[in-house]
PDB file of C-alpha atoms and ligand atoms in Angstrom:
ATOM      1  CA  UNK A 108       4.290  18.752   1.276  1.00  0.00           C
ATOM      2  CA  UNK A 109       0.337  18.712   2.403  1.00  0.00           C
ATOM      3  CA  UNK A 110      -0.002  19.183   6.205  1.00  0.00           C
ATOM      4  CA  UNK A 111      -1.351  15.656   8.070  1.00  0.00           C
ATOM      5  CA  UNK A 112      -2.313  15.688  11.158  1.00  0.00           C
ATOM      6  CA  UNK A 113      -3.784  13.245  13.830  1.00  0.00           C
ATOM      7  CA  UNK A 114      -5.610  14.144  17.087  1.00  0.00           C
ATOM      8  CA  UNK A 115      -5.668  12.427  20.040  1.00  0.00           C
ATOM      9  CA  UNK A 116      -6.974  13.101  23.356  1.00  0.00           C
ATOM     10  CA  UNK A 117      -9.197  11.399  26.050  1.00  0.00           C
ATOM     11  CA  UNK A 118     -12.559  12.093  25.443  1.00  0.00           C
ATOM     12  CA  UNK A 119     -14.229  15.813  25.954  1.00  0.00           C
ATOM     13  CA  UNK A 120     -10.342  16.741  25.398  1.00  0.00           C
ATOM     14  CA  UNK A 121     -11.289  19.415  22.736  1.00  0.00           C
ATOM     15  CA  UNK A 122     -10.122  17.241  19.850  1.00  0.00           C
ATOM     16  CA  UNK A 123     -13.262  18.052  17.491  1.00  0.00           C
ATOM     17  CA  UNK A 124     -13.296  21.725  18.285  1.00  0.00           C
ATOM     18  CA  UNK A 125      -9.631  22.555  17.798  1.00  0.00           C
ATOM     19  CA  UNK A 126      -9.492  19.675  14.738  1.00  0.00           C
ATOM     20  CA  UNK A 127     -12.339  21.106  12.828  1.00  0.00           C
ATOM     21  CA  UNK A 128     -11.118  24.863  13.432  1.00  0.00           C
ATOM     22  CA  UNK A 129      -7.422  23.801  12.223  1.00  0.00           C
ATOM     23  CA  UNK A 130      -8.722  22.043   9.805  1.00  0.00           C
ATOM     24  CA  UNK A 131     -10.793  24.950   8.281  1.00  0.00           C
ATOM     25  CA  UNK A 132      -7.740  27.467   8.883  1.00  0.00           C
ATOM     26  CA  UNK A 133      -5.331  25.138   6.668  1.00  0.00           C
ATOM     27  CA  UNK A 134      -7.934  23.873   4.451  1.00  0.00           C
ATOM     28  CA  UNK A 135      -7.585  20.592   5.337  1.00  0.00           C
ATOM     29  CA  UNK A 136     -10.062  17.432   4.501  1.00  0.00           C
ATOM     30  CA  UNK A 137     -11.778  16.543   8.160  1.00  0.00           C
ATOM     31  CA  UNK A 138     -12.515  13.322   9.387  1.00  0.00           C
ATOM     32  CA  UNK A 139     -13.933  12.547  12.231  1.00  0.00           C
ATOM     33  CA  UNK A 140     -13.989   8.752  13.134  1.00  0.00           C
ATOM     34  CA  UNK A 141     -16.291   9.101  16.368  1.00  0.00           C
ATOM     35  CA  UNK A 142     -18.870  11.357  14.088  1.00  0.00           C
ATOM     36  CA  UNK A 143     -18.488   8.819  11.099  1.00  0.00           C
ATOM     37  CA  UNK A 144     -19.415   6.105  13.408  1.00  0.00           C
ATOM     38  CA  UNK A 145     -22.026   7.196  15.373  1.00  0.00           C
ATOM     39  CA  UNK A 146     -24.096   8.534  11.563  1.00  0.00           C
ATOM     40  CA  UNK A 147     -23.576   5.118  10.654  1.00  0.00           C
ATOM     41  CA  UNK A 148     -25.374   3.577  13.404  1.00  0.00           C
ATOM     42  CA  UNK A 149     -27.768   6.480  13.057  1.00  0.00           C
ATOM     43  CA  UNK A 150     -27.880   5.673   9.299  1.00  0.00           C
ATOM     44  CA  UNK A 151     -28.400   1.811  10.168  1.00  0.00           C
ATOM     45  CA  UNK A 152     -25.370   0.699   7.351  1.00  0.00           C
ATOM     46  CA  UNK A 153     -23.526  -2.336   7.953  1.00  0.00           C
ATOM     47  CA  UNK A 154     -20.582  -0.114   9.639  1.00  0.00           C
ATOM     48  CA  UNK A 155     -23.176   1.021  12.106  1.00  0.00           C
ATOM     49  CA  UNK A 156     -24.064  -2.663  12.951  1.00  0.00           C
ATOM     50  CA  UNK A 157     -20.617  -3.568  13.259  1.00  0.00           C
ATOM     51  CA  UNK A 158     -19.911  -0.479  15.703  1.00  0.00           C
ATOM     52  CA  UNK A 159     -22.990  -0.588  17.785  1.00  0.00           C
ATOM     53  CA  UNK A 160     -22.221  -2.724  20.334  1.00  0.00           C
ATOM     54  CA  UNK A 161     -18.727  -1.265  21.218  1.00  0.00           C
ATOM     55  CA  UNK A 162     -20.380   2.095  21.207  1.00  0.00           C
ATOM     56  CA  UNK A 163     -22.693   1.126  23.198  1.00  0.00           C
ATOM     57  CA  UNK A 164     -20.498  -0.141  26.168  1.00  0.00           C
ATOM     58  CA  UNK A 165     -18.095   2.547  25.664  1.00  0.00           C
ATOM     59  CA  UNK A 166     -15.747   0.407  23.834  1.00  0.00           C
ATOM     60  CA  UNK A 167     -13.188   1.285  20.895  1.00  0.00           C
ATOM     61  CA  UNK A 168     -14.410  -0.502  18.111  1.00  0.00           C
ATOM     62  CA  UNK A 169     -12.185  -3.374  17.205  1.00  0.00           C
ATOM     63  CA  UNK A 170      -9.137  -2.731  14.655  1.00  0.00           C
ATOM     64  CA  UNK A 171     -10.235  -5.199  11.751  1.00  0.00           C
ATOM     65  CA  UNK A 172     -12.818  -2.904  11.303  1.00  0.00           C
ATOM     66  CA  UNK A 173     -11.162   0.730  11.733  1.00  0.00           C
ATOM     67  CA  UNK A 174      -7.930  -0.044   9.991  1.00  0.00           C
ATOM     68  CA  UNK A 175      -9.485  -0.733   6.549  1.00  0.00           C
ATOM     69  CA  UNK A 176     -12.012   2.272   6.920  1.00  0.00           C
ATOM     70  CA  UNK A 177      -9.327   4.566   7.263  1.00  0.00           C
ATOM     71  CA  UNK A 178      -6.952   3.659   5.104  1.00  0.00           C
ATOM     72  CA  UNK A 179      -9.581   3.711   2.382  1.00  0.00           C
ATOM     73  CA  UNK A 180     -10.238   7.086   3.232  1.00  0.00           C
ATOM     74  CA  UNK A 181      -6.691   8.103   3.482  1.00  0.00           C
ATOM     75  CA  UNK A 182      -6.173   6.818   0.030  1.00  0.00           C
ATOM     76  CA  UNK A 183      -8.850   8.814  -1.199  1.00  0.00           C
ATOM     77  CA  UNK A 184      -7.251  11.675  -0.586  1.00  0.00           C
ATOM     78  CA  UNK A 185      -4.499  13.733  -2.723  1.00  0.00           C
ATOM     79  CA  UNK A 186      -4.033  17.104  -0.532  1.00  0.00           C
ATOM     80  CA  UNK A 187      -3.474  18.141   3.414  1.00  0.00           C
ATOM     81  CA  UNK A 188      -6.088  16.062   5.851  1.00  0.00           C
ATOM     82  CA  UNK A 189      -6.474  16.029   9.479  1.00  0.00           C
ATOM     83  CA  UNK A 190      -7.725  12.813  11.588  1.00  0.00           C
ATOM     84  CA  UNK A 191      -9.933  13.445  14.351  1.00  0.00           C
ATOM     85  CA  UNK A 192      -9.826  10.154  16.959  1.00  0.00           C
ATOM     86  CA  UNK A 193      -7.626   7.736  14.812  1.00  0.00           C
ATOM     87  CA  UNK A 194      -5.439   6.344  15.529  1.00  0.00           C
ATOM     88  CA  UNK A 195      -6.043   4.850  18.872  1.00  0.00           C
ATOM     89  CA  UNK A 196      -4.103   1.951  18.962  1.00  0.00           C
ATOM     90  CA  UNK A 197      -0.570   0.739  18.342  1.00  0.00           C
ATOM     91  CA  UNK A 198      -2.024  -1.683  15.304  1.00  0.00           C
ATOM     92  CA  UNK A 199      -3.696   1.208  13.924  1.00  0.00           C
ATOM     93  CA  UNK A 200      -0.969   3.363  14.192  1.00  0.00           C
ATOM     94  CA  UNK A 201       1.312   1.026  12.595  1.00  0.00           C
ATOM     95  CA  UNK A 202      -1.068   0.500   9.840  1.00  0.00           C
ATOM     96  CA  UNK A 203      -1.161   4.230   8.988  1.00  0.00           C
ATOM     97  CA  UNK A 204       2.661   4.635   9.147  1.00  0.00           C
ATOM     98  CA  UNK A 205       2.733   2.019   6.715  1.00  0.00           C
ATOM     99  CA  UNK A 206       0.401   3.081   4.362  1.00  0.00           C
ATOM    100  CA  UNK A 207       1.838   6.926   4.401  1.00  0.00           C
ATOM    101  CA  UNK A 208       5.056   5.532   3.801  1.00  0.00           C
ATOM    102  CA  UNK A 209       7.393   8.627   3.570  1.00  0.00           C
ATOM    103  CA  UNK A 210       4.330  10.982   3.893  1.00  0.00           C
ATOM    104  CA  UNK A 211       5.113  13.007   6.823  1.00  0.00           C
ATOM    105  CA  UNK A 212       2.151  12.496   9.811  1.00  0.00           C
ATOM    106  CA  UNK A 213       2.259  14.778  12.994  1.00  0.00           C
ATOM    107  CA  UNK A 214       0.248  13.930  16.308  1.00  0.00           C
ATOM    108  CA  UNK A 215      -1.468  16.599  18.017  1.00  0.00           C
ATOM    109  CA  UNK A 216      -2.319  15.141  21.631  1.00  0.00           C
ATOM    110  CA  UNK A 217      -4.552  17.136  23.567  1.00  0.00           C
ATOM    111  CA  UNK A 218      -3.829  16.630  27.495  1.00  0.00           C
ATOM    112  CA  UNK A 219      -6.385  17.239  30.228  1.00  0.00           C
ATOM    113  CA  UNK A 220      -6.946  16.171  33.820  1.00  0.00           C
ATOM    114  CA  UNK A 221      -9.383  13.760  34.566  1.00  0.00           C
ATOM    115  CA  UNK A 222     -11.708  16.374  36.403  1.00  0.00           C
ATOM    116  CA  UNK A 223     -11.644  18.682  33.777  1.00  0.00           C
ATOM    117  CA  UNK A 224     -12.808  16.143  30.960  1.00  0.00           C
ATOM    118  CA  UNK A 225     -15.493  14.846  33.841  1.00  0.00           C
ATOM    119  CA  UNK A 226     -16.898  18.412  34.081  1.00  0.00           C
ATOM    120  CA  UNK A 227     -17.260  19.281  30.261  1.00  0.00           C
ATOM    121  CA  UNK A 228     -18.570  15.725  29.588  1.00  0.00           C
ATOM    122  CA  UNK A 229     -21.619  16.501  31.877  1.00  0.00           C
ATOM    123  CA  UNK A 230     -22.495  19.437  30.183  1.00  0.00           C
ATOM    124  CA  UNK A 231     -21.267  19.031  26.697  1.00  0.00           C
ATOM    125  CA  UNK A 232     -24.212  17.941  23.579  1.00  0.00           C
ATOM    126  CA  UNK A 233     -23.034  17.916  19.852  1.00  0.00           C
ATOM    127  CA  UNK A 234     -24.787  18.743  16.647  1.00  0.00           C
ATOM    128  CA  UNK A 235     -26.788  15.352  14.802  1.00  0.00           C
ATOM    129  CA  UNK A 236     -25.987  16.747  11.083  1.00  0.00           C
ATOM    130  CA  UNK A 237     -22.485  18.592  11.347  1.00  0.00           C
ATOM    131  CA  UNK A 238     -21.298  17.492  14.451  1.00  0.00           C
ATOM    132  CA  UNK A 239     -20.378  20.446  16.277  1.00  0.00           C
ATOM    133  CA  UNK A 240     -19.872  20.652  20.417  1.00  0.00           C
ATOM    134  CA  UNK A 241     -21.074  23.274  21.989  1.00  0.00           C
ATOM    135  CA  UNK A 242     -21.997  23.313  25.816  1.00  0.00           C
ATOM    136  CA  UNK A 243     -25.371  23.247  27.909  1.00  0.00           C
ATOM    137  CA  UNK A 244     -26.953  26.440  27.979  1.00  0.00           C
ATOM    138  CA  UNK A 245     -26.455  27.144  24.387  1.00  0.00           C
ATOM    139  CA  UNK A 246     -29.951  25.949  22.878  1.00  0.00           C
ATOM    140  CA  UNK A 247     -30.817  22.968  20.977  1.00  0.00           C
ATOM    141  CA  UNK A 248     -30.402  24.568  17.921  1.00  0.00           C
ATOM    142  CA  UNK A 249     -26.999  24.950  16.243  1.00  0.00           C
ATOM    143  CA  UNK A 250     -25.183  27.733  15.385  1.00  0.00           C
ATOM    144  CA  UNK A 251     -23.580  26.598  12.089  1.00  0.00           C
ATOM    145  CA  UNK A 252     -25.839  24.334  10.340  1.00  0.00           C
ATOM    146  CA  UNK A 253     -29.811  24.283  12.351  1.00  0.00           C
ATOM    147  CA  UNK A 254     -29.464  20.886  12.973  1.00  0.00           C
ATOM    148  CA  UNK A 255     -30.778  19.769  16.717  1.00  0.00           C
ATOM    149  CA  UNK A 256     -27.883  19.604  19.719  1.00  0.00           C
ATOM    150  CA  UNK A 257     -28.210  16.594  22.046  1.00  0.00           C
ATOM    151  CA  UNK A 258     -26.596  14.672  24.490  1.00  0.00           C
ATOM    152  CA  UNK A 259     -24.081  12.062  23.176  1.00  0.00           C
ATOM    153  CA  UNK A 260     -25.002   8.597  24.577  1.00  0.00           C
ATOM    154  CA  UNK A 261     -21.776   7.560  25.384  1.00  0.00           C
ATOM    155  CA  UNK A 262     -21.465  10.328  27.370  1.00  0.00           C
ATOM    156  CA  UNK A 263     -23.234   9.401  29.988  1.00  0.00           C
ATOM    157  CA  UNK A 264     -21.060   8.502  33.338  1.00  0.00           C
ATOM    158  CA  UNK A 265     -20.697   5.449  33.038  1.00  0.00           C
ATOM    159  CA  UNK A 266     -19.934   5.106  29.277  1.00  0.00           C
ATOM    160  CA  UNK A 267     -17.368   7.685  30.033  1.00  0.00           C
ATOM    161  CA  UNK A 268     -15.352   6.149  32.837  1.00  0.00           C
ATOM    162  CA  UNK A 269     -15.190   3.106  30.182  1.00  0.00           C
ATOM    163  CA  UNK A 270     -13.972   5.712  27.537  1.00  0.00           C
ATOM    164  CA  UNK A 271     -11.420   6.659  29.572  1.00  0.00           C
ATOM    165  CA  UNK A 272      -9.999   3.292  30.729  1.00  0.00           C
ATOM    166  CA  UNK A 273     -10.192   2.050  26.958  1.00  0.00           C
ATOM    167  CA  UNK A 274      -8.008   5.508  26.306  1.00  0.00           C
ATOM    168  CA  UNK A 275      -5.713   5.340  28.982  1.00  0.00           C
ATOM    169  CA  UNK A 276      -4.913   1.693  27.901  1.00  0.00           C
ATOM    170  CA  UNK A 277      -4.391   1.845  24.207  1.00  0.00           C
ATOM    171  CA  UNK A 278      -4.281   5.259  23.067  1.00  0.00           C
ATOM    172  CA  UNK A 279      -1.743   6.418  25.850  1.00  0.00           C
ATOM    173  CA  UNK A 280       1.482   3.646  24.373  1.00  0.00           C
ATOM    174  CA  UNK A 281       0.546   5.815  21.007  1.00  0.00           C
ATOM    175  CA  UNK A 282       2.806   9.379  23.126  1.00  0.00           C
ATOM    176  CA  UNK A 283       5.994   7.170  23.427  1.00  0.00           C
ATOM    177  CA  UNK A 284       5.286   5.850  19.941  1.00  0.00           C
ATOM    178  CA  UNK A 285       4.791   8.983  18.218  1.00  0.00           C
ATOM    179  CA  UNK A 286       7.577  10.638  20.082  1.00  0.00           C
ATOM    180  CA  UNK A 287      10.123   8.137  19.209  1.00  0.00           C
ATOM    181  CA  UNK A 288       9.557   9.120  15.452  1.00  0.00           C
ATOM    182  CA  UNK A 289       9.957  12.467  16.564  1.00  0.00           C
ATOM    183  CA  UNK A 290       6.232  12.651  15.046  1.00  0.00           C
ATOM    184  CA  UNK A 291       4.557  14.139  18.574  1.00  0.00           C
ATOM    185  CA  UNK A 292       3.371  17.491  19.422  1.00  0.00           C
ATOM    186  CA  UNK A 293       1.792  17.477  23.117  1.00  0.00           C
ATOM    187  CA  UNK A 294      -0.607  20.098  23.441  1.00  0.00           C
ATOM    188  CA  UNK A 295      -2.355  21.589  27.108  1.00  0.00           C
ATOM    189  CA  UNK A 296      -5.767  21.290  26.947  1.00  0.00           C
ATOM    190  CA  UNK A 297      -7.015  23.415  29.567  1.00  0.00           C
ATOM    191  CA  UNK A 298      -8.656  26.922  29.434  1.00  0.00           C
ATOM    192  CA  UNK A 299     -11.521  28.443  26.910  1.00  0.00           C
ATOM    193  CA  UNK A 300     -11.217  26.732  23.412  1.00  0.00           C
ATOM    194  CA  UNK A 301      -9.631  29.842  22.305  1.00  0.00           C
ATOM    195  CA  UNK A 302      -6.684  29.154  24.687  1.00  0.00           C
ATOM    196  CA  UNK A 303      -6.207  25.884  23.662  1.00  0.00           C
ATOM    197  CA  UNK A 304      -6.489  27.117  19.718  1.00  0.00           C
ATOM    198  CA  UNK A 305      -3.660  29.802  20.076  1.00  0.00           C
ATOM    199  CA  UNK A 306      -1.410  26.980  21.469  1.00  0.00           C
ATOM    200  CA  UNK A 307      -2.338  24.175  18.501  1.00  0.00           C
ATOM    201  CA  UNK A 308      -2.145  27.112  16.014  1.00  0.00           C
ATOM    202  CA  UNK A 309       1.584  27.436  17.427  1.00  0.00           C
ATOM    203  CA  UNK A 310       2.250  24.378  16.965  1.00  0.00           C
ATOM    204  CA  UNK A 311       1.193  24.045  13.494  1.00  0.00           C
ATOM    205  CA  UNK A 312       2.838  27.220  12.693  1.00  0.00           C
ATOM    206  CA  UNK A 313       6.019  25.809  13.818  1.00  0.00           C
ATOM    207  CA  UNK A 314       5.359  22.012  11.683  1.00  0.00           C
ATOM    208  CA  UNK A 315       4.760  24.188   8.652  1.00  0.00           C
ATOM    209  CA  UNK A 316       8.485  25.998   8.864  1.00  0.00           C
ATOM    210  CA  UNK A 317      10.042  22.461   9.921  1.00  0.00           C
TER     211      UNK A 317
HETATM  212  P1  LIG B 413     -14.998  10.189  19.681  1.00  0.00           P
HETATM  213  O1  LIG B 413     -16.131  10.909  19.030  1.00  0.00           O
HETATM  214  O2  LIG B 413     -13.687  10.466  19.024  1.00  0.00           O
HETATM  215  O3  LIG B 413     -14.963  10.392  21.170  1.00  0.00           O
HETATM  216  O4  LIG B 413     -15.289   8.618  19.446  1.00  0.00           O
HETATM  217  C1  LIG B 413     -16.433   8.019  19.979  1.00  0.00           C
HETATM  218  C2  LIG B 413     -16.317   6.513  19.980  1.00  0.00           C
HETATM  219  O5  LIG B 413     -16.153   6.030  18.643  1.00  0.00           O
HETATM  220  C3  LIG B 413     -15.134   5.950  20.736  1.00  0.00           C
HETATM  221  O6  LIG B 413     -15.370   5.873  22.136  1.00  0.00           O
HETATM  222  C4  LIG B 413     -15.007   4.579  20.093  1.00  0.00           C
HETATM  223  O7  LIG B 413     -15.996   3.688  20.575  1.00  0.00           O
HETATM  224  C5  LIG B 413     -15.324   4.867  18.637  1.00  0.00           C
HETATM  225  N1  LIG B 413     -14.091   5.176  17.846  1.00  0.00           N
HETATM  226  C6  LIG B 413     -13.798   6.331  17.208  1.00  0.00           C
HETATM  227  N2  LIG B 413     -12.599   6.261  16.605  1.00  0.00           N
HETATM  228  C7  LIG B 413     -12.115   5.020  16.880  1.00  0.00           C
HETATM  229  C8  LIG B 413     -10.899   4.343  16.563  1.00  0.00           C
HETATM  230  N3  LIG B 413      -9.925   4.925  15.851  1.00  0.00           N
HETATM  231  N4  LIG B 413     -10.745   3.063  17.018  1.00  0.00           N
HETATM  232  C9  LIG B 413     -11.711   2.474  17.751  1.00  0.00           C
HETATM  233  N5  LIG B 413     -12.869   3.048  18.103  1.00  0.00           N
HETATM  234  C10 LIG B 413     -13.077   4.318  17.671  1.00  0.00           C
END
């Protein structure tokens, strides 16, 4: 059966790093819905007008208008794939339980303390074409593509602290919900990303046999 996976995690959790190198490991179709977003607005589509404003504030953008996206994707697609930063809600979760049907889905949630995430968000910028992290101090050029590293907006503090009240009040109810499917793998997000890769590696390892 092809290996799905979500990824959740408070922002600056690692989500995007470990998700894209899983992701590559397994050969798995990538999306994530932060980086679809914020191209959109870059690109100035009609998603990107819709998602401004909650970006902006440091808002999740609302369900009518993440639920269809990603089920159209999902449909799209006939082998393994691997969610970065949906779902985030119960509605959305619901949504993508009921589209998969009997299609297996396993959550990977990242957990880190508050004062960790605060400390990488202030130094972390990400890639404008492929959307890699990487951390102050490495350039503004990136490694895998050339494209220029900046700052994300919604980084910034205040943007954050929203981030993380928006996180801690809908994507948190998503652990119980997983869990009680039997559908949740929590993951410790502290130390270098290569830490945190041996452990979500393990994990997977371990989803594959089951
Ligand atoms: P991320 O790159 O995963 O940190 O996402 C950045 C921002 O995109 C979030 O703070 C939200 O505003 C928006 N976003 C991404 N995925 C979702 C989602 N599933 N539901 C609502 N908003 C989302």
């Amino acid at each position: 059966m092809p290996l799905r996976l979500v990824f959740l995690g408070p922002p600056a959790s690692g989500k995007g790093t470990q998700g894209r190198r899983i992701a590559e490991e397994h050969h798995l179709v990538y999306l994530s819905t932060g980086a679809l977003l914020r191209q959109a607005v870059r690109d100035g589509t009609d998603l990107g007008a819709a998602a401004r404003e909650s970006l902006d504030r440091g808002e999740y953008v609302p369900d009518e208008v993440m639920i269809p996206l990603v089920l159209a994707w999902v449909r799209q697609q006939k082998g393994g794939w691997l969610l970065d930063g949906f779902p985030r809600s119960v509605p959305q979760a619901n949504a993508l339980l009921a589209e998969l049907g009997q299609d297996k889905v396993v959550a990977m949630i990242l957990e880190v303390s508050d004062e960790e995430l605060r400390r990488r968000v202030a130094c972390r910028l990400e890639c404008v074409v492929c959307h890699r992290v990487e951390t102050e101090g490495s350039g503004v050029i990136c490694p895998s593509c050339g494209g220029e590293l900046q700052a994300r907006a919604d980084d910034s503090a205040g943007r954050f602290e929203n981030r993380l009240a928006e996180y801690r009040e809908k994507v948190l109810p998503l652990v119980p919900f997983f869990q009680s499917f039997g559908l949740a793998r929590i993951v410790d997000g502290h130390g270098t990303p290569d830490e945190v890769f041996a452990r979500v590696r393990q994990h997977v390892a371990e989803i594959r046999r089951s």
